[in-house]
Amino acid sequence: MPRISRSRPWRALSLFILAAVPLSLFANGPPPRTETAFVTGLQGAAFRSFIDRMDRSAPGRDLRVMAVPLILPYEVIPNRLVVAGAIPYLDKELVLSQGGQRRRLGDSGFGDLTVKAKYQILQRDRPRRTTRLSLLASLKLPTGEDDERSEDGSLLPPSLQLGTGSVDYAGGAVITALRQRWGINGDLIYRVNTSDDGFRFGDKLQLDAALAFRASPRIYGTYPSPQLNLFLELNGVRSGRNRAGGTDIAASGGTSLFIAPGIQYMIGRTFLVEASLQLPVAENLHGDQLEADHSLRMGIRWLIF
Amino acid sequence: MPTTSRSQPGLTASRIFLLLLAMTVITGTATPGAEPTGPAAGDSSRVRVKVDGLTCPFCAHGLEKNLKKIPGVMDLEILVDEGTATLTYAPDHTIDFDTIRKAVRRGGFTPTTIHATLTGTLVTAGDDLALRLNDPPEVIFLAGGVELNRLRAGATDGERVTISGEIQDRNTEGKGAPSYALTVDEFSAADAAH
């Protein structure tokens, strides 16, 4: 069967998948969507998972992605180096509506495995305050299916595949500053994507910032105690154009800025639940692409080591 | 599997997540951390270490885990906003203050002052005053502190006392000498407060 041409809907989807799924994999610590520089505690010993529902749409096209990443970190060098493995279970569906006809395309299964390392390079502690800086690096391996076809035999577009088929790299830095009940986290991560079968997703620059506030308890006495945290995050993504057959795809790439209020409840030392709703603030996408509607994330972290 | 018709989108992913959630709630809430065992009979010692950077309960687990690994620690209390960790030792264990500092660092934080409450036998040697911890044999010098002179004035060699003060590094030249000193901020006889 002929390969489906990567025409505009597919190109548009590419940006979204590329942006959303790695974001999920990167986020392995409080706050919900922004990295933290810590390499100890929950960051080094807690299994994390969440369900993330992401919606994007354009006239006649609706995309829904459900992602359930499974993230397991391990503190290799105490208070210095953490490595983590992450693999998402994905459920993607694209609904195309034209002339009263609806066509659904989709796939589900495990996506690409990402191995990530976080190395703390700076720690400044004072009474009831701390500032930390860490470097990040990650490697995404092509473990997910990237050649699935629809029932009519057509190859699904890259953005609906579970994996990209490529080995991709990312590196960046993250800073965390905590002052009593307040905290600020920021990360800057650049992702380099390689090509597979003549197609390459555009590189991506990710910039996140999160303001955190411990709403309860006002005075934290004996550890562990139940704790309620509130977050307000800004998530920015700038993606380069995808390339197919050595040519840039016009309707791909662009810049998006999101705002994401979140809430987190720590039940005790071993378990927390969290939720975050991400909404688009501004999008400047090249050409005709699907625009972000929202992303709702609900998850858990469970201390197992 | 790829699909062209999907009546319940997202169901599989949802089920997987809910299953994970159920598993972790059941096992996670049932996981007992090392719960305090309460003081044992005898002269248990307490050590309170001031911990800088302790602002995030989500990372205090690393501190707790490392401090509980120290031999002899039978109880641990971490006060987050106060920035302290208090360790209660079983009577028959030596207290290694370097080990405590290392454990705090491994846990992700910076140790500063260490305050200890120790029970032992007074040893006098000229102007020097020390506290012998009986089991196992260990001697810690007493130096400084608001109550040192009062203790020295009434000190009787061999008297059993409980002393609270700050641990200070002590430069020692000879082998076998204690490397720490304890300031005398408070003291009491074995059974009666002064």
Short mmCIF file of C-alpha atoms in Angstrom, two decimals:
data_model
loop_
_atom_site.label_atom_id
_atom_site.label_comp_id
_atom_site.label_asym_id
_atom_site.label_seq_id
_atom_site.Cartn_x
_atom_site.Cartn_y
_atom_site.Cartn_z
CA MET A 1 0.00 0.00 0.00
CA PRO A 2 1.23 3.48 -0.69
CA ARG A 3 2.56 5.35 2.28
CA ILE A 4 0.28 8.08 3.47
CA SER A 5 1.65 11.40 2.43
CA ARG A 6 2.66 13.65 5.31
CA SER A 7 0.19 16.31 4.39
CA ARG A 8 -0.94 19.07 6.65
CA PRO A 9 -2.95 17.20 9.28
CA TRP A 10 -0.10 14.80 9.84
CA ARG A 11 2.46 17.52 9.95
CA ALA A 12 0.38 19.36 12.47
CA LEU A 13 0.08 16.33 14.65
CA SER A 14 3.80 15.88 14.62
CA LEU A 15 4.41 19.01 16.62
CA PHE A 16 1.89 18.07 19.22
CA ILE A 17 3.12 14.57 19.82
CA LEU A 18 6.68 15.70 19.86
CA ALA A 19 5.87 18.39 22.35
CA ALA A 20 3.53 16.61 24.67
CA VAL A 21 4.94 13.16 25.22
CA PRO A 22 8.53 14.11 26.01
CA LEU A 23 7.20 16.75 28.37
CA SER A 24 5.49 13.99 30.24
CA LEU A 25 8.62 11.92 30.40
CA PHE A 26 10.76 14.76 31.57
CA ALA A 27 8.52 15.70 34.41
CA ASN A 28 9.63 13.36 37.15
CA GLY A 29 9.32 15.52 40.22
CA PRO A 30 7.35 18.17 41.99
CA PRO A 31 5.97 20.38 40.52
CA PRO A 32 3.76 18.42 38.11
CA ARG A 33 5.15 19.67 34.78
CA THR A 34 8.42 21.38 35.55
CA GLU A 35 11.65 19.71 36.53
CA THR A 36 13.21 20.14 39.93
CA ALA A 37 16.92 20.24 40.64
CA PHE A 38 16.63 17.88 43.58
CA VAL A 39 18.22 14.47 43.19
CA THR A 40 17.19 13.01 46.52
CA GLY A 41 13.99 12.06 48.31
CA LEU A 42 11.12 11.49 45.91
CA GLN A 43 13.36 12.48 43.02
CA GLY A 44 15.64 9.55 43.59
CA ALA A 45 13.38 6.87 44.91
CA ALA A 46 9.75 7.28 43.90
CA PHE A 47 7.92 5.49 41.14
CA ARG A 48 5.83 7.98 39.26
CA SER A 49 2.91 7.63 36.92
CA PHE A 50 0.04 9.76 35.76
CA ILE A 51 -2.65 9.85 33.18
CA ASP A 52 -2.41 12.76 30.84
CA ARG A 53 -5.23 13.61 28.50
CA MET A 54 -4.22 16.03 25.78
CA ASP A 55 -6.57 17.50 23.21
CA ARG A 56 -5.82 19.48 20.09
CA SER A 57 -8.15 20.48 17.34
CA ALA A 58 -8.70 22.31 14.08
CA PRO A 59 -11.77 22.49 11.85
CA GLY A 60 -12.62 18.92 10.90
CA ARG A 61 -9.84 17.41 12.95
CA ASP A 62 -9.70 16.41 16.60
CA LEU A 63 -6.80 14.71 18.25
CA ARG A 64 -6.86 13.08 21.63
CA VAL A 65 -3.87 11.49 23.28
CA MET A 66 -3.96 9.61 26.54
CA ALA A 67 -0.51 8.99 27.95
CA VAL A 68 0.38 6.96 31.00
CA PRO A 69 4.13 7.15 31.50
CA LEU A 70 5.78 4.83 33.96
CA ILE A 71 8.83 6.50 35.47
CA LEU A 72 11.30 4.82 37.79
CA PRO A 73 14.29 6.77 39.13
CA TYR A 74 17.29 5.43 41.01
CA GLU A 75 19.75 7.45 43.07
CA VAL A 76 23.11 6.21 41.78
CA ILE A 77 25.34 8.61 43.73
CA PRO A 78 23.67 9.93 46.88
CA ASN A 79 22.62 13.54 46.53
CA ARG A 80 24.52 13.80 43.25
CA LEU A 81 23.31 11.58 40.40
CA VAL A 82 19.94 10.10 39.59
CA VAL A 83 19.12 8.00 36.57
CA ALA A 84 15.60 7.20 35.49
CA GLY A 85 13.86 5.05 32.98
CA ALA A 86 10.53 6.12 31.54
CA ILE A 87 8.19 4.48 29.12
CA PRO A 88 4.72 5.72 28.24
CA TYR A 89 1.63 3.73 27.50
CA LEU A 90 -0.10 5.71 24.76
CA ASP A 91 -3.57 5.78 23.36
CA LYS A 92 -3.92 8.11 20.38
CA GLU A 93 -6.97 8.90 18.35
CA LEU A 94 -7.51 11.28 15.50
CA VAL A 95 -11.05 11.99 14.33
CA LEU A 96 -11.42 13.40 10.83
CA SER A 97 -14.78 14.92 9.96
CA GLN A 98 -15.67 15.77 6.40
CA GLY A 99 -19.08 16.09 4.76
CA GLY A 100 -20.87 14.42 7.63
CA GLN A 101 -18.46 11.48 7.53
CA ARG A 102 -16.24 10.72 10.49
CA ARG A 103 -13.11 8.67 10.23
CA ARG A 104 -11.13 7.56 13.24
CA LEU A 105 -7.49 6.69 13.22
CA GLY A 106 -5.49 5.64 16.19
CA ASP A 107 -3.22 3.27 17.95
CA SER A 108 -2.37 2.25 21.47
CA GLY A 109 0.53 0.56 23.20
CA PHE A 110 3.89 1.30 24.73
CA GLY A 111 5.90 4.13 23.24
CA ASP A 112 9.61 4.88 23.21
CA LEU A 113 11.82 4.26 26.22
CA THR A 114 13.70 7.24 27.59
CA VAL A 115 16.72 6.98 29.87
CA LYS A 116 17.48 10.13 31.74
CA ALA A 117 20.24 11.32 34.05
CA LYS A 118 20.22 14.28 36.40
CA TYR A 119 23.44 15.49 38.02
CA GLN A 120 23.44 18.10 40.77
CA ILE A 121 26.26 20.59 40.35
CA LEU A 122 25.39 23.22 42.93
CA GLN A 123 23.82 23.18 46.36
CA ARG A 124 23.55 26.20 48.64
CA ASP A 125 21.80 25.49 51.92
CA ARG A 126 20.75 27.98 54.56
CA PRO A 127 18.32 27.68 57.45
CA ARG A 128 14.90 27.03 55.91
CA ARG A 129 16.09 27.73 52.39
CA THR A 130 18.03 26.07 49.63
CA THR A 131 19.15 26.71 46.06
CA ARG A 132 20.17 23.89 43.74
CA LEU A 133 21.26 23.56 40.15
CA SER A 134 21.36 20.34 38.16
CA LEU A 135 22.19 19.27 34.64
CA LEU A 136 19.98 16.95 32.64
CA ALA A 137 20.66 14.56 29.82
CA SER A 138 18.40 12.02 28.19
CA LEU A 139 18.42 9.44 25.48
CA LYS A 140 15.24 8.27 23.77
CA LEU A 141 15.37 4.87 22.19
CA PRO A 142 13.07 3.67 19.38
CA THR A 143 11.30 0.93 21.32
CA GLY A 144 7.77 1.88 20.28
CA GLU A 145 6.10 0.73 17.08
CA ASP A 146 6.63 3.17 14.25
CA ASP A 147 5.18 1.28 11.29
CA GLU A 148 1.58 0.62 12.30
CA ARG A 149 -1.06 0.75 9.62
CA SER A 150 -4.74 1.46 9.62
CA GLU A 151 -7.26 -1.19 8.65
CA ASP A 152 -7.16 -0.09 5.02
CA GLY A 153 -3.44 -0.80 4.97
CA SER A 154 -2.26 2.78 5.00
CA LEU A 155 0.70 3.61 7.16
CA LEU A 156 -0.37 5.78 10.07
CA PRO A 157 1.21 9.23 10.09
CA PRO A 158 4.32 9.65 12.28
CA SER A 159 2.41 11.59 14.88
CA LEU A 160 -0.03 8.73 15.42
CA GLN A 161 2.67 6.11 15.69
CA LEU A 162 3.63 5.00 19.18
CA GLY A 163 7.31 5.60 18.59
CA THR A 164 9.32 7.89 16.37
CA GLY A 165 11.75 5.23 15.16
CA SER A 166 14.64 7.55 15.90
CA VAL A 167 17.23 7.87 18.62
CA ASP A 168 16.88 11.32 20.14
CA TYR A 169 18.98 13.25 22.62
CA ALA A 170 18.24 16.01 25.08
CA GLY A 171 20.23 18.10 27.49
CA GLY A 172 19.55 21.01 29.75
CA ALA A 173 19.67 22.58 33.16
CA VAL A 174 17.22 23.00 36.00
CA ILE A 175 17.27 25.30 38.98
CA THR A 176 15.27 25.13 42.19
CA ALA A 177 15.09 27.74 44.91
CA LEU A 178 13.02 27.06 48.01
CA ARG A 179 12.30 29.59 50.74
CA GLN A 180 10.21 28.20 53.59
CA ARG A 181 6.74 27.70 52.08
CA TRP A 182 7.60 29.08 48.64
CA GLY A 183 9.51 27.58 45.83
CA ILE A 184 10.57 28.38 42.29
CA ASN A 185 11.64 25.81 39.74
CA GLY A 186 12.86 26.46 36.22
CA ASP A 187 14.20 24.27 33.47
CA LEU A 188 15.67 24.79 30.03
CA ILE A 189 15.97 21.68 27.87
CA TYR A 190 17.00 21.29 24.26
CA ARG A 191 16.06 18.17 22.37
CA VAL A 192 17.86 17.00 19.23
CA ASN A 193 15.87 14.63 17.07
CA THR A 194 17.35 12.36 14.46
CA SER A 195 15.72 11.03 11.33
CA ASP A 196 14.15 7.68 10.66
CA ASP A 197 13.07 6.48 7.26
CA GLY A 198 13.57 9.93 5.77
CA PHE A 199 11.48 11.74 8.36
CA ARG A 200 12.73 13.86 11.23
CA PHE A 201 10.80 15.73 13.87
CA GLY A 202 12.09 19.23 14.42
CA ASP A 203 14.38 19.93 17.34
CA LYS A 204 12.68 21.32 20.38
CA LEU A 205 13.50 23.90 23.02
CA GLN A 206 11.55 23.57 26.24
CA LEU A 207 11.38 26.25 28.91
CA ASP A 208 9.37 25.78 32.07
CA ALA A 209 8.89 27.75 35.23
CA ALA A 210 6.88 26.85 38.28
CA LEU A 211 5.88 28.74 41.37
CA ALA A 212 5.10 26.46 44.30
CA PHE A 213 3.38 27.24 47.59
CA ARG A 214 2.78 24.98 50.56
CA ALA A 215 -0.81 25.76 51.44
CA SER A 216 -0.95 23.36 54.37
CA PRO A 217 0.37 22.91 56.95
CA ARG A 218 1.27 26.50 57.62
CA ILE A 219 3.96 25.31 59.98
CA TYR A 220 5.37 21.92 59.12
CA GLY A 221 6.23 20.11 62.33
CA THR A 222 7.18 16.47 62.45
CA TYR A 223 7.97 14.67 59.21
CA PRO A 224 6.01 13.04 57.70
CA SER A 225 2.77 14.98 57.84
CA PRO A 226 0.00 15.43 55.30
CA GLN A 227 0.81 18.33 53.02
CA LEU A 228 -1.02 20.33 50.38
CA ASN A 229 0.94 22.13 47.69
CA LEU A 230 -0.30 24.54 45.03
CA PHE A 231 1.48 25.28 41.78
CA LEU A 232 1.32 27.76 38.97
CA GLU A 233 3.43 26.78 35.99
CA LEU A 234 4.35 28.35 32.69
CA ASN A 235 5.43 25.89 30.02
CA GLY A 236 6.96 27.08 26.78
CA VAL A 237 7.90 25.02 23.75
CA ARG A 238 9.62 26.15 20.58
CA SER A 239 9.82 23.49 17.90
CA GLY A 240 11.69 23.51 14.63
CA ARG A 241 10.10 22.37 11.41
CA ASN A 242 9.87 18.69 10.67
CA ARG A 243 11.76 17.38 7.66
CA ALA A 244 10.68 14.77 5.16
CA GLY A 245 12.87 13.62 2.29
CA GLY A 246 15.38 16.36 3.04
CA THR A 247 12.80 19.16 2.83
CA ASP A 248 11.30 21.24 5.61
CA ILE A 249 7.60 20.73 6.13
CA ALA A 250 6.02 24.17 6.03
CA ALA A 251 3.12 23.46 8.35
CA SER A 252 5.12 22.23 11.29
CA GLY A 253 6.93 23.70 14.21
CA GLY A 254 6.25 26.91 16.04
CA THR A 255 6.05 28.33 19.51
CA SER A 256 3.55 27.61 22.25
CA LEU A 257 3.11 28.96 25.74
CA PHE A 258 0.91 27.30 28.33
CA ILE A 259 -0.22 28.07 31.85
CA ALA A 260 -0.85 25.21 34.23
CA PRO A 261 -2.32 25.52 37.72
CA GLY A 262 -1.77 22.40 39.77
CA ILE A 263 -2.43 20.84 43.13
CA GLN A 264 -0.60 18.14 45.03
CA TYR A 265 -1.42 16.28 48.22
CA MET A 266 1.16 14.29 50.12
CA ILE A 267 -0.54 11.70 52.24
CA GLY A 268 2.57 10.66 54.11
CA ARG A 269 6.16 9.79 53.41
CA THR A 270 5.42 7.26 50.70
CA PHE A 271 2.58 8.52 48.59
CA LEU A 272 1.22 11.61 46.90
CA VAL A 273 -1.45 12.45 44.40
CA GLU A 274 -1.41 15.42 42.05
CA ALA A 275 -3.36 17.08 39.28
CA SER A 276 -2.59 19.79 36.78
CA LEU A 277 -4.62 21.47 34.08
CA GLN A 278 -2.63 22.99 31.25
CA LEU A 279 -4.19 25.66 29.06
CA PRO A 280 -2.73 27.47 26.06
CA VAL A 281 -1.86 31.12 26.53
CA ALA A 282 -0.37 31.82 23.13
CA GLU A 283 0.45 29.75 20.09
CA ASN A 284 2.36 30.81 17.05
CA LEU A 285 2.40 27.76 14.81
CA HIS A 286 3.71 27.62 11.28
CA GLY A 287 0.96 27.02 8.73
CA ASP A 288 -2.27 25.19 9.35
CA GLN A 289 -1.82 23.00 12.41
CA LEU A 290 -3.90 21.64 15.21
CA GLU A 291 -4.11 24.05 18.12
CA ALA A 292 -3.92 23.10 21.75
CA ASP A 293 -7.17 22.85 23.68
CA HIS A 294 -6.03 21.62 27.05
CA SER A 295 -4.11 18.93 28.88
CA LEU A 296 -5.33 17.39 32.11
CA ARG A 297 -2.87 15.41 34.15
CA MET A 298 -3.64 13.34 37.25
CA GLY A 299 -0.96 11.27 38.82
CA ILE A 300 0.70 9.57 41.73
CA ARG A 301 4.18 9.20 43.11
CA TRP A 302 5.02 6.28 45.28
CA LEU A 303 8.19 5.98 47.28
CA ILE A 304 9.52 2.48 46.83
CA PHE A 305 13.23 2.55 47.67
CA MET B 1 -3.27 -2.41 17.45
CA PRO B 2 -4.24 0.28 14.99
CA THR B 3 -7.92 1.05 14.82
CA THR B 4 -10.30 2.79 12.54
CA SER B 5 -13.31 2.61 14.81
CA ARG B 6 -13.10 3.26 18.51
CA SER B 7 -16.20 3.29 20.62
CA GLN B 8 -14.51 3.94 23.97
CA PRO B 9 -11.42 6.00 23.34
CA GLY B 10 -8.85 6.01 26.06
CA LEU B 11 -10.30 3.12 27.98
CA THR B 12 -7.18 1.00 27.94
CA ALA B 13 -4.91 3.74 29.16
CA SER B 14 -7.42 4.69 31.81
CA ARG B 15 -7.66 1.15 33.07
CA ILE B 16 -3.91 0.80 33.26
CA PHE B 17 -3.61 3.99 35.23
CA LEU B 18 -6.45 3.11 37.59
CA LEU B 19 -4.91 -0.28 38.19
CA LEU B 20 -1.60 1.36 39.04
CA LEU B 21 -3.34 3.81 41.29
CA ALA B 22 -5.16 1.07 43.15
CA MET B 23 -1.97 -0.95 43.58
CA THR B 24 0.02 1.96 44.87
CA VAL B 25 -2.67 3.15 47.23
CA ILE B 26 -3.00 -0.30 48.72
CA THR B 27 0.68 -0.99 49.02
CA GLY B 28 1.86 2.56 49.49
CA THR B 29 -0.32 3.36 52.46
CA ALA B 30 0.43 0.00 53.97
CA THR B 31 4.18 0.51 53.76
CA PRO B 32 5.34 1.13 57.28
CA GLY B 33 8.46 3.28 57.41
CA ALA B 34 10.76 2.47 60.25
CA GLU B 35 8.45 3.54 63.01
CA PRO B 36 9.82 4.88 66.26
CA THR B 37 10.34 2.11 68.75
CA GLY B 38 10.36 4.25 71.84
CA PRO B 39 13.19 4.57 74.30
CA ALA B 40 14.64 1.43 75.76
CA ALA B 41 15.49 1.01 79.38
CA GLY B 42 18.83 2.49 80.40
CA ASP B 43 20.70 5.64 79.51
CA SER B 44 19.79 6.38 75.95
CA SER B 45 21.50 9.37 74.37
CA ARG B 46 19.90 12.01 72.20
CA VAL B 47 21.53 13.96 69.43
CA ARG B 48 19.89 16.89 67.67
CA VAL B 49 21.49 18.01 64.45
CA LYS B 50 20.63 21.29 62.81
CA VAL B 51 19.98 20.75 59.12
CA ASP B 52 20.26 23.61 56.65
CA GLY B 53 18.26 23.49 53.44
CA LEU B 54 15.51 21.39 54.91
CA THR B 55 12.59 23.12 53.24
CA CYS B 56 10.90 20.39 51.29
CA PRO B 57 9.16 17.47 52.93
CA PHE B 58 9.20 15.65 49.59
CA CYS B 59 12.95 15.38 49.84
CA ALA B 60 13.16 14.77 53.60
CA HIS B 61 12.79 11.09 52.92
CA GLY B 62 16.42 10.92 51.84
CA LEU B 63 17.46 12.43 55.16
CA GLU B 64 15.29 10.03 57.11
CA LYS B 65 16.52 7.01 55.20
CA ASN B 66 20.18 7.82 55.74
CA LEU B 67 19.88 8.74 59.41
CA LYS B 68 17.97 5.57 60.20
CA LYS B 69 20.80 3.53 58.72
CA ILE B 70 23.15 4.70 61.47
CA PRO B 71 23.82 1.83 63.88
CA GLY B 72 22.19 2.31 67.26
CA VAL B 73 19.57 4.85 66.22
CA MET B 74 16.32 3.62 67.68
CA ASP B 75 14.20 6.74 67.23
CA LEU B 76 14.28 9.66 64.82
CA GLU B 77 12.28 12.88 64.72
CA ILE B 78 12.60 15.35 61.85
CA LEU B 79 11.11 18.80 62.30
CA VAL B 80 10.97 20.35 58.86
CA ASP B 81 10.29 24.02 59.56
CA GLU B 82 12.61 23.98 62.56
CA GLY B 83 15.26 22.32 60.42
CA THR B 84 16.33 19.71 62.96
CA ALA B 85 16.69 15.96 63.17
CA THR B 86 16.77 14.37 66.59
CA LEU B 87 18.25 10.91 66.98
CA THR B 88 17.77 8.74 70.03
CA TYR B 89 20.47 6.11 70.47
CA ALA B 90 20.20 2.80 72.18
CA PRO B 91 22.29 2.73 75.40
CA ASP B 92 24.86 0.33 74.07
CA HIS B 93 25.93 2.24 71.00
CA THR B 94 28.79 4.60 70.35
CA ILE B 95 27.81 7.91 68.80
CA ASP B 96 29.91 8.87 65.82
CA PHE B 97 29.23 12.50 65.01
CA ASP B 98 31.09 12.30 61.71
CA THR B 99 28.77 9.52 60.66
CA ILE B 100 25.79 11.72 61.49
CA ARG B 101 27.17 14.57 59.39
CA LYS B 102 27.89 12.26 56.49
CA ALA B 103 24.40 10.80 56.67
CA VAL B 104 22.86 14.27 56.53
CA ARG B 105 24.96 15.13 53.47
CA ARG B 106 24.09 11.85 51.78
CA GLY B 107 20.48 12.63 52.50
CA GLY B 108 20.77 15.83 50.51
CA PHE B 109 21.29 18.52 53.14
CA THR B 110 23.92 20.43 55.07
CA PRO B 111 24.55 19.66 58.75
CA THR B 112 25.52 22.55 60.99
CA THR B 113 25.44 22.42 64.77
CA ILE B 114 24.98 19.21 66.70
CA HIS B 115 23.45 19.25 70.15
CA ALA B 116 23.73 16.16 72.32
CA THR B 117 22.31 14.94 75.60
CA LEU B 118 24.62 12.29 77.01
CA THR B 119 24.65 10.33 80.23
CA GLY B 120 27.88 9.02 81.70
CA THR B 121 30.43 9.20 84.45
CA LEU B 122 32.43 12.32 85.22
CA VAL B 123 36.18 12.02 84.90
CA THR B 124 38.42 14.74 86.32
CA ALA B 125 42.07 15.15 85.45
CA GLY B 126 43.51 18.37 86.73
CA ASP B 127 41.59 21.20 85.11
CA ASP B 128 40.19 18.93 82.46
CA LEU B 129 36.77 17.46 82.77
CA ALA B 130 35.39 14.65 80.69
CA LEU B 131 32.41 12.38 80.47
CA ARG B 132 32.91 8.65 80.19
CA LEU B 133 30.16 6.83 78.41
CA ASN B 134 30.19 3.44 80.04
CA ASP B 135 29.04 0.99 77.48
CA PRO B 136 31.01 0.85 75.29
CA PRO B 137 33.86 2.77 76.93
CA GLU B 138 34.18 6.20 75.34
CA VAL B 139 35.36 9.54 76.69
CA ILE B 140 34.24 12.95 75.53
CA PHE B 141 35.83 16.12 76.84
CA LEU B 142 33.71 18.85 78.37
CA ALA B 143 34.67 22.33 77.25
CA GLY B 144 32.83 25.61 77.40
CA GLY B 145 29.18 26.18 77.96
CA VAL B 146 27.33 28.34 80.45
CA GLU B 147 27.24 25.64 83.11
CA LEU B 148 30.79 24.29 82.83
CA ASN B 149 32.19 26.23 85.76
CA ARG B 150 29.29 25.30 87.99
CA LEU B 151 29.70 21.66 87.04
CA ARG B 152 33.45 21.83 87.63
CA ALA B 153 32.97 23.44 91.02
CA GLY B 154 30.80 20.61 92.24
CA ALA B 155 32.22 17.80 90.21
CA THR B 156 32.96 14.53 91.85
CA ASP B 157 35.05 11.98 90.05
CA GLY B 158 32.89 9.00 89.17
CA GLU B 159 29.59 10.83 89.56
CA ARG B 160 26.94 9.88 87.02
CA VAL B 161 25.49 12.91 85.24
CA THR B 162 23.45 13.80 82.20
CA ILE B 163 24.86 16.72 80.22
CA SER B 164 23.33 18.64 77.35
CA GLY B 165 25.42 20.81 75.09
CA GLU B 166 26.82 21.45 71.69
CA ILE B 167 29.29 19.14 70.03
CA GLN B 168 32.46 20.90 68.97
CA ASP B 169 35.28 19.55 66.87
CA ARG B 170 38.42 19.16 68.93
CA ASN B 171 41.87 19.17 67.42
CA THR B 172 43.80 16.29 68.85
CA GLU B 173 47.40 15.42 68.32
CA GLY B 174 47.63 12.01 69.94
CA LYS B 175 45.95 8.84 68.82
CA GLY B 176 43.07 7.56 70.86
CA ALA B 177 42.08 10.97 72.16
CA PRO B 178 38.48 12.02 71.62
CA SER B 179 37.99 14.24 68.60
CA TYR B 180 34.97 16.04 69.98
CA ALA B 181 34.12 18.13 72.97
CA LEU B 182 30.76 18.79 74.54
CA THR B 183 29.80 22.17 75.92
CA VAL B 184 27.99 22.09 79.22
CA ASP B 185 24.80 24.05 78.65
CA GLU B 186 22.73 22.00 81.09
CA PHE B 187 23.47 19.16 83.43
CA SER B 188 21.77 17.05 86.00
CA ALA B 189 22.74 14.28 88.34
CA ALA B 190 21.69 10.79 87.40
CA ASP B 191 18.33 11.23 89.08
CA ALA B 192 18.05 14.83 90.23
CA ALA B 193 18.31 18.07 88.32
CA HIS B 194 20.76 20.70 89.53
#
